[in-house]
C-alpha positions as a printed NumPy array, in Angstrom:
array([[ 18.739,  34.885, -31.79 ],
       [ 15.518,  33.151, -32.901],
       [ 16.214,  30.264, -35.331],
       [ 15.342,  31.051, -38.952],
       [ 13.84 ,  27.615, -39.575],
       [ 11.312,  27.952, -36.7  ],
       [  7.808,  29.326, -37.149],
       [  7.373,  32.33 , -34.883],
       [  3.588,  32.043, -34.559],
       [  3.829,  28.343, -33.699],
       [  6.522,  29.083, -31.131],
       [  4.444,  31.823, -29.514],
       [  1.377,  29.593, -29.327],
       [  3.38 ,  26.748, -27.793],
       [  4.919,  29.078, -25.227],
       [  1.537,  30.608, -24.385],
       [ -0.068,  27.18 , -23.951],
       [  2.759,  26.136, -21.627],
       [  2.304,  29.289, -19.548],
       [ -1.455,  28.723, -19.378],
       [ -0.99 ,  25.131, -18.199],
       [  1.5  ,  26.189, -15.536],
       [ -0.833,  28.956, -14.341],
       [ -3.82 ,  26.589, -14.261],
       [ -1.856,  23.999, -12.305],
       [ -0.742,  26.465,  -9.648],
       [ -4.135,  28.164,  -9.437],
       [ -6.04 ,  24.885,  -9.19 ],
       [ -3.843,  23.465,  -6.435],
       [ -4.16 ,  26.674,  -4.417],
       [ -7.959,  26.811,  -4.779],
       [ -8.31 ,  23.103,  -3.997],
       [ -6.4  ,  23.372,  -0.744],
       [ -8.339,  26.484,   0.288],
       [-11.667,  24.739,  -0.357],
       [-10.541,  21.572,   1.433],
       [ -9.77 ,  23.57 ,   4.565],
       [-13.202,  25.204,   4.4  ],
       [-15.172,  21.934,   4.307],
       [-13.117,  19.76 ,   6.667],
       [-11.508,  20.373,  10.051],
       [ -9.749,  17.024,  10.552],
       [ -6.23 ,  16.858,   9.161],
       [ -6.452,  13.24 ,   8.026],
       [ -9.716,  13.83 ,   6.174],
       [ -8.37 ,  17.007,   4.586],
       [ -5.341,  15.131,   3.298],
       [ -7.398,  12.276,   1.852],
       [ -9.863,  14.648,   0.222],
       [ -7.156,  16.845,  -1.273],
       [ -5.223,  13.896,  -2.681],
       [ -8.377,  12.372,  -4.171],
       [ -9.616,  15.619,  -5.726],
       [ -6.223,  16.653,  -7.08 ],
       [ -5.531,  13.276,  -8.679],
       [ -9.063,  13.197, -10.096],
       [ -8.549,  16.697, -11.505],
       [ -5.437,  15.627, -13.387],
       [ -7.168,  12.503, -14.699],
       [-10.238,  14.421, -15.851],
       [ -8.179,  17.164, -17.454],
       [ -5.953,  14.726, -19.347],
       [ -8.976,  12.888, -20.752],
       [-10.867,  16.083, -21.539],
       [-10.901,  17.164, -25.165],
       [-11.098,  20.782, -26.219],
       [-12.99 ,  19.535, -29.247],
       [-16.026,  18.733, -27.087],
       [-19.238,  20.479, -28.022],
       [-19.57 ,  23.897, -26.422],
       [-22.909,  22.903, -24.905],
       [-21.475,  20.075, -22.811],
       [-17.767,  20.852, -22.563],
       [-17.954,  22.039, -18.953],
       [-20.164,  19.105, -17.978],
       [-17.68 ,  16.688, -19.543],
       [-14.835,  18.101, -17.475],
       [-16.747,  18.529, -14.214],
       [-18.528,  15.185, -14.509],
       [-15.248,  13.348, -14.967],
       [-13.667,  15.289, -12.114],
       [-16.471,  14.489,  -9.661],
       [-16.779,  10.817, -10.583],
       [-13.019,  10.291, -10.473],
       [-12.933,  11.947,  -7.046],
       [-15.532,   9.541,  -5.658],
       [-13.65 ,   6.604,  -7.212],
       [-10.443,   7.743,  -5.508],
       [-12.272,   8.063,  -2.181],
       [-13.744,   4.576,  -2.629],
       [-10.261,   3.181,  -3.19 ],
       [ -8.959,   4.958,  -0.081],
       [-11.809,   3.769,   2.183],
       [-12.58 ,   0.294,   0.906],
       [-15.708,   1.416,  -0.919],
       [-17.176,   3.963,   1.502],
       [-16.411,   7.547,   0.352],
       [-18.756,   8.988,   2.985],
       [-16.123,   8.086,   5.595],
       [-14.125,  11.041,   4.278],
       [-16.805,  13.426,   3.046],
       [-20.57 ,  13.394,   2.629],
       [-22.331,  14.009,  -0.674],
       [-23.657,  17.331,   0.621],
       [-20.214,  18.561,   1.657],
       [-18.618,  17.414,  -1.603],
       [-21.285,  19.356,  -3.496],
       [-20.416,  22.478,  -1.501],
       [-16.74 ,  21.792,  -2.161],
       [-17.083,  21.72 ,  -5.953],
       [-19.369,  24.758,  -5.932],
       [-16.63 ,  26.505,  -3.964],
       [-14.099,  25.59 ,  -6.648],
       [-16.34 ,  27.148,  -9.296],
       [-16.897,  30.287,  -7.196],
       [-13.142,  30.743,  -6.678],
       [-12.306,  30.283, -10.373],
       [-10.676,  26.934,  -9.758],
       [-11.555,  25.528, -13.181],
       [ -8.776,  25.528, -15.794],
       [ -8.537,  28.857, -17.585],
       [ -7.916,  27.024, -20.843],
       [-11.384,  25.472, -20.466],
       [-13.372,  28.493, -19.304],
       [-11.817,  30.563, -22.099],
       [-13.504,  28.236, -24.597],
       [-16.75 ,  27.273, -22.855],
       [-17.255,  30.12 , -20.403],
       [-17.691,  29.887, -16.629],
       [-20.48 ,  27.755, -15.114],
       [-23.21 ,  29.391, -13.011],
       [-23.019,  29.724,  -9.237],
       [-24.503,  26.775,  -7.327],
       [-24.48 ,  24.794, -10.549],
       [-27.278,  22.147, -10.408],
       [-25.159,  19.779, -12.491],
       [-22.705,  19.459,  -9.602],
       [-25.445,  18.424,  -7.173],
       [-26.911,  15.796,  -9.504],
       [-23.525,  14.334, -10.475],
       [-22.317,  14.05 ,  -6.876],
       [-25.589,  12.38 ,  -5.871],
       [-25.312,   9.932,  -8.766],
       [-21.704,   9.053,  -7.921],
       [-22.532,   8.431,  -4.247],
       [-25.573,   6.334,  -5.155],
       [-23.408,   4.167,  -7.398],
       [-20.869,   3.794,  -4.587],
       [-23.634,   2.721,  -2.182],
       [-24.938,   0.179,  -4.704],
       [-21.444,  -1.256,  -5.18 ],
       [-20.944,  -1.527,  -1.411],
       [-24.3  ,  -3.272,  -0.964],
       [-23.546,  -5.717,  -3.781],
       [-20.199,  -6.551,  -2.189],
       [-21.885,  -7.356,   1.129],
       [-24.497,  -9.636,  -0.445],
       [-22.024, -12.104,  -1.896],
       [-21.791, -15.895,  -1.496],
       [-21.146, -17.12 ,   2.046],
       [-17.819, -18.648,   3.063],
       [-19.305, -22.172,   3.06 ],
       [-20.788, -21.631,  -0.385],
       [-17.484, -20.401,  -1.745],
       [-15.676, -23.38 ,  -0.193],
       [-18.175, -25.757,  -1.797],
       [-17.932, -23.953,  -5.135],
       [-21.526, -22.77 ,  -4.952],
       [-22.836, -19.315,  -5.735],
       [-25.555, -17.663,  -3.703],
       [-28.982, -17.85 ,  -5.286],
       [-31.362, -14.855,  -5.415],
       [-33.316, -14.589,  -2.193],
       [-30.959, -16.841,  -0.224],
       [-30.701, -16.013,   3.454],
       [-27.277, -15.022,   4.74 ],
       [-27.769, -16.676,   8.126],
       [-24.679, -18.635,   9.194],
       [-25.053, -22.397,   8.608],
       [-24.927, -24.832,  11.542],
       [-21.444, -26.023,  12.412],
       [-20.495, -29.689,  12.338],
       [-18.97 , -30.835,  15.595],
       [-18.355, -34.052,  17.484],
       [-19.975, -34.804,  20.803],
       [-22.611, -32.5  ,  22.174],
       [-24.008, -30.299,  19.433],
       [-23.42 , -26.587,  19.644],
       [-26.516, -24.949,  21.04 ],
       [-27.574, -28.078,  22.966],
       [-30.546, -27.403,  25.22 ],
       [-31.8  , -24.466,  23.195],
       [-35.051, -24.379,  21.284],
       [-34.584, -25.629,  17.716],
       [-34.776, -23.042,  14.946],
       [-38.162, -22.502,  13.399],
       [-39.706, -20.679,  10.488],
       [-37.471, -18.829,   8.068],
       [-34.286, -19.575,  10.035],
       [-34.904, -23.314,   9.934],
       [-35.714, -23.179,   6.219],
       [-32.564, -21.15 ,   5.512],
       [-30.407, -23.659,   7.386],
       [-32.01 , -26.609,   5.646],
       [-31.467, -24.978,   2.249],
       [-27.79 , -24.451,   2.975],
       [-27.346, -27.957,   4.392],
       [-28.956, -29.47 ,   1.293],
       [-26.366, -27.724,  -0.885],
       [-23.386, -28.947,   1.16 ],
       [-21.419, -31.706,  -0.585],
       [-22.029, -35.147,   0.886],
       [-19.052, -36.796,   2.634],
       [-17.761, -39.687,   0.488],
       [-17.852, -43.153,   2.039],
       [-14.566, -44.521,   3.278],
       [-13.152, -41.143,   4.331],
       [-12.521, -40.684,   8.023],
       [-14.057, -37.835,   9.953],
       [-10.63 , -36.39 ,  10.669],
       [ -9.847, -36.031,   6.981],
       [-13.35 , -34.761,   6.302]])
């Protein structure tokens, strides 16, 4: 028998919300896996893509507020979902999401989710369904991949090993050519033409920033 102290309308709403969440979860996972198989043929890539998209979906949904304005509610959800997916792929590939999926394929993937009603029903019931081939998906995927490429490029143009060892940071415009190695006896590269032009200038700049060896310290310790 239903408890007298409980509010029937509140109970019904709570039960309905729980059913909607369970339905959305099952529906989303099924649509995601179907779309993953359509855009990728390699098992390892399919697994990585599915795990990234599914985790990103849960993150985006948990941070999504139903109080968002009706004009941007869908964009809030989809934008978070796409960007979180690319972040998950970056983490899985060391910063290169294109190793798993290209921007073009990921755009097709998310458009497939929309076409197969893979968005949460609790969201589309409030904000409606997005249009087919939604331009927002294309622009958001492109933006996320561009940011990933910028981050990867910035990571590659960091201070050299010798600069880090000397406690020096790379200056803007510094060349990343390897510095000459110190060695005893015949110098490495003996008999070759000495460096000229930009290479010679780059080496001289790096040598000038190397710490001078203190007097009284043997070469072995140095």
